[in-house]
JSON list of C-alpha atoms in Angstrom, two decimals:
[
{"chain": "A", "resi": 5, "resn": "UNK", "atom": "CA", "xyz": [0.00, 0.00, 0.00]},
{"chain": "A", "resi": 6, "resn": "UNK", "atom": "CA", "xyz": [2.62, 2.38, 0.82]},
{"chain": "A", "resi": 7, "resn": "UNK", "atom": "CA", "xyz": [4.08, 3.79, -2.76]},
{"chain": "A", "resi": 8, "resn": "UNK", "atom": "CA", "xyz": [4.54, 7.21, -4.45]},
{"chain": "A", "resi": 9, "resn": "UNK", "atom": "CA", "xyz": [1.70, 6.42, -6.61]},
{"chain": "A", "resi": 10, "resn": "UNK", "atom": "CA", "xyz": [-1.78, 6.31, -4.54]},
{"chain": "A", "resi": 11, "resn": "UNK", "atom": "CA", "xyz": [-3.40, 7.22, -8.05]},
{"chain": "A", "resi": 12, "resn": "UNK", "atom": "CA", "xyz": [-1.68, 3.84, -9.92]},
{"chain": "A", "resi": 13, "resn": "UNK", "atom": "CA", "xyz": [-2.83, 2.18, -6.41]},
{"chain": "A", "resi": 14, "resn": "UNK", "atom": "CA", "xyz": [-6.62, 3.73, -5.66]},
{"chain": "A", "resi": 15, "resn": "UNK", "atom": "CA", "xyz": [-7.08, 2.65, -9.58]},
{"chain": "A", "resi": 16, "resn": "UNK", "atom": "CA", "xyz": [-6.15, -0.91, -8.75]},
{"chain": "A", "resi": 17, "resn": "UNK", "atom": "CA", "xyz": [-8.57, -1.03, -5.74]},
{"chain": "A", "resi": 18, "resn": "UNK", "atom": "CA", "xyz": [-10.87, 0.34, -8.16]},
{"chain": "A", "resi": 19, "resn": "UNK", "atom": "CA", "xyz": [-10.86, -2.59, -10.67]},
{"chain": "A", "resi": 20, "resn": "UNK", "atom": "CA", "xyz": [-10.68, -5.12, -7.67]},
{"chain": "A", "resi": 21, "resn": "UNK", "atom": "CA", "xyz": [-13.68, -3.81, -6.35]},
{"chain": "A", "resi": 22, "resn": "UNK", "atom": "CA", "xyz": [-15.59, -4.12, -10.08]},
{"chain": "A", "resi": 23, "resn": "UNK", "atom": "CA", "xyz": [-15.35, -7.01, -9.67]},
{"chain": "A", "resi": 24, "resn": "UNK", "atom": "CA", "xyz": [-17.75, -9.88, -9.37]},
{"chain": "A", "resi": 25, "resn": "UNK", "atom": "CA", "xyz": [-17.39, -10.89, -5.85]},
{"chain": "A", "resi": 26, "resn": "UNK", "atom": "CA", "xyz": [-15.34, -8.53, -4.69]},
{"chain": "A", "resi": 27, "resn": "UNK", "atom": "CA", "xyz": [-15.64, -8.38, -0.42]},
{"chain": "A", "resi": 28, "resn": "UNK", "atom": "CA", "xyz": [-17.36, -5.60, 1.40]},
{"chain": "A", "resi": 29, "resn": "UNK", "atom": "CA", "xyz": [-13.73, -5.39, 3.50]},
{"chain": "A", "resi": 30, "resn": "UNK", "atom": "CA", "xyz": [-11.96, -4.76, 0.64]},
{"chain": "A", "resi": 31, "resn": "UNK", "atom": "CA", "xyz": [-13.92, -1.80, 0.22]},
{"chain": "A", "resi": 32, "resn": "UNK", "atom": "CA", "xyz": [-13.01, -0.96, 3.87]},
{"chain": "A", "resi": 33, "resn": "UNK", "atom": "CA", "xyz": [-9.37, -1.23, 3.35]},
{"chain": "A", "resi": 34, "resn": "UNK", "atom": "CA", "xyz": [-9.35, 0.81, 0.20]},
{"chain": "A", "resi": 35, "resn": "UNK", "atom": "CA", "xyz": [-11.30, 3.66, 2.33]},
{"chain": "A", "resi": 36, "resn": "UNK", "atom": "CA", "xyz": [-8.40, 3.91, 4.91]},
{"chain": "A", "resi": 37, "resn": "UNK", "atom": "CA", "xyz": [-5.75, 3.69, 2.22]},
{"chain": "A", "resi": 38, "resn": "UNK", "atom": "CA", "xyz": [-7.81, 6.62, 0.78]},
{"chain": "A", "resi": 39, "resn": "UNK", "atom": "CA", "xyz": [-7.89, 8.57, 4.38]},
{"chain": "A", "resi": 40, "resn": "UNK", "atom": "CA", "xyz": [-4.50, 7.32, 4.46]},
{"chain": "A", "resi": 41, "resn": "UNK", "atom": "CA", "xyz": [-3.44, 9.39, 1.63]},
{"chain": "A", "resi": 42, "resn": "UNK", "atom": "CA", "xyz": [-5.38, 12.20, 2.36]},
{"chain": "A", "resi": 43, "resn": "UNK", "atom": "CA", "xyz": [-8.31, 11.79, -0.16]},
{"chain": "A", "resi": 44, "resn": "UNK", "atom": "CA", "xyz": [-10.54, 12.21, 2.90]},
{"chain": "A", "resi": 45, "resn": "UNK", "atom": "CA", "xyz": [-13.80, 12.99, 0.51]},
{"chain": "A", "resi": 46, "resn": "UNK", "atom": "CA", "xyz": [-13.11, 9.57, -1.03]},
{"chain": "A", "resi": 47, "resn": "UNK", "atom": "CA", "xyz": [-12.52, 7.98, 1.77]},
{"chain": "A", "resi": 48, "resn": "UNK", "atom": "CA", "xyz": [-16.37, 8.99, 2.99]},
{"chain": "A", "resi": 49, "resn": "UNK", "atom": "CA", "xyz": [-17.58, 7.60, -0.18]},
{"chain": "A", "resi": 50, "resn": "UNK", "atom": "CA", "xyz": [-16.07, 4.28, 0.27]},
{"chain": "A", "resi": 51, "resn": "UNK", "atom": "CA", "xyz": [-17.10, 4.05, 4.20]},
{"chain": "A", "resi": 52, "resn": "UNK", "atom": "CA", "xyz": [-20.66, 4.80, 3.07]},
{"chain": "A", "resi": 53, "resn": "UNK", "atom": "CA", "xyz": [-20.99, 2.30, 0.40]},
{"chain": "A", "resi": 54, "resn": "UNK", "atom": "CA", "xyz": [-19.45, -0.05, 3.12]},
{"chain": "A", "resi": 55, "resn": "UNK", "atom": "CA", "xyz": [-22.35, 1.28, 5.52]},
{"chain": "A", "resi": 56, "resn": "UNK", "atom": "CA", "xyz": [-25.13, 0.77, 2.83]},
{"chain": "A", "resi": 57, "resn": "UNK", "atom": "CA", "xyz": [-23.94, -2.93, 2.07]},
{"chain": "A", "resi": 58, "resn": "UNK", "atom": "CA", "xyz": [-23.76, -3.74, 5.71]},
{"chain": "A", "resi": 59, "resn": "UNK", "atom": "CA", "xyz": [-27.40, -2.50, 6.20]},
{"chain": "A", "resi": 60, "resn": "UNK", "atom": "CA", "xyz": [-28.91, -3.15, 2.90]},
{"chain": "A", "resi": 61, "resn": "UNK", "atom": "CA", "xyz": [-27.04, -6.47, 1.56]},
{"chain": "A", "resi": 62, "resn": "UNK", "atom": "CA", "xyz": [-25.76, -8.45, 4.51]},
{"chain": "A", "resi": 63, "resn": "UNK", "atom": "CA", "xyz": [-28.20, -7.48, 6.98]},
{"chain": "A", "resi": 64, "resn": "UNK", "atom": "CA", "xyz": [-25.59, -6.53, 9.57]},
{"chain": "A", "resi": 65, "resn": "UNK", "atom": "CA", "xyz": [-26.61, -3.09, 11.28]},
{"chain": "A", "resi": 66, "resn": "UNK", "atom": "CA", "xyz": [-24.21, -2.62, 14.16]},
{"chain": "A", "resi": 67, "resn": "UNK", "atom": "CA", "xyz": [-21.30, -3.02, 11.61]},
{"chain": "A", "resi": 68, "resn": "UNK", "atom": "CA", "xyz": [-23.52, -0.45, 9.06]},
{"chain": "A", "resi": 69, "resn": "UNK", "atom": "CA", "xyz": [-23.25, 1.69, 12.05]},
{"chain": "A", "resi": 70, "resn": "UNK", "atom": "CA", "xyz": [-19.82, 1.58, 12.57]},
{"chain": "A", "resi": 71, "resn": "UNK", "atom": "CA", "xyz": [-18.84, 2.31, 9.14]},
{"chain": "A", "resi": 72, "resn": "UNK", "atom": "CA", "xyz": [-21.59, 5.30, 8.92]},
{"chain": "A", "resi": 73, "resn": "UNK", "atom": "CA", "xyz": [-20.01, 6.75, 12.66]},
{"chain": "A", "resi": 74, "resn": "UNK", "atom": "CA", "xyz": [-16.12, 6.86, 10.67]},
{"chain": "A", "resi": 75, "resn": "UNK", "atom": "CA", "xyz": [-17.97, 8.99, 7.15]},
{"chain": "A", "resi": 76, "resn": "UNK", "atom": "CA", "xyz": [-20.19, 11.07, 9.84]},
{"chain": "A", "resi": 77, "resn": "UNK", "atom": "CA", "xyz": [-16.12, 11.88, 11.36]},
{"chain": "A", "resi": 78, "resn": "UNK", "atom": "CA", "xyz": [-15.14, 12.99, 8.21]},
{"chain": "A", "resi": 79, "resn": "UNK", "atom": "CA", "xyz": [-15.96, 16.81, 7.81]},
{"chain": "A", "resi": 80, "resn": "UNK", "atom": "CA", "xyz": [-17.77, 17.46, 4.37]},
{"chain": "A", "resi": 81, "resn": "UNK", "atom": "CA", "xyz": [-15.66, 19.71, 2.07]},
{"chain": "A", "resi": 82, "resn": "UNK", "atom": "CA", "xyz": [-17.64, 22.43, 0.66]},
{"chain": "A", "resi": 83, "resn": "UNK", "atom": "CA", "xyz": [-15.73, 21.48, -2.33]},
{"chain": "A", "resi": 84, "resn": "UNK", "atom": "CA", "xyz": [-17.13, 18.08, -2.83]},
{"chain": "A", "resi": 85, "resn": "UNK", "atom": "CA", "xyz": [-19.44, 16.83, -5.31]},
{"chain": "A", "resi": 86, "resn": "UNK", "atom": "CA", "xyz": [-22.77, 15.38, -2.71]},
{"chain": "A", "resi": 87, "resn": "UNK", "atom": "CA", "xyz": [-23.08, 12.33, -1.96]}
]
């Protein structure tokens, strides 16, 4: 995770996570490479979708809940698109 590129490496989580069967924690671990890295905006994109699939898909509301308390700590940039 650690490299000089986080574009080349947020790109590779991307196409991971297209694809068919890719895990919910995946998606978790490419939100705290992405708060990592500083790309807090993204990172609150990626902890909600984690939030939504907990709650929605897997039927698992105390760990939606976790995931939506982390994006709630993440101040919103007046800058960034809504989500």
């Amino acid at each position: 995770r650690r490299t000089s590129h986080p574009e080349e490496v947020a790109a590779a989580y991307e196409t991971i996570l297209g694809l068919k069967g890719a895990s919910v924690e995946l998606r978790g671990e490419f939100a705290d490479y992405l708060s990592d890295t500083g790309q807090d905006q993204e990172a609150k994109k990626q902890l909600l979708a984690v939030a939504r699939v907990y709650r929605d898909e897997l039927q698992e509301p105390v760990r939606a809940i976790e995931y939506f308390v982390r994006a709630a700590a993440i101040p919103h940039s007046p800058d960034a698109a809504p989500i």
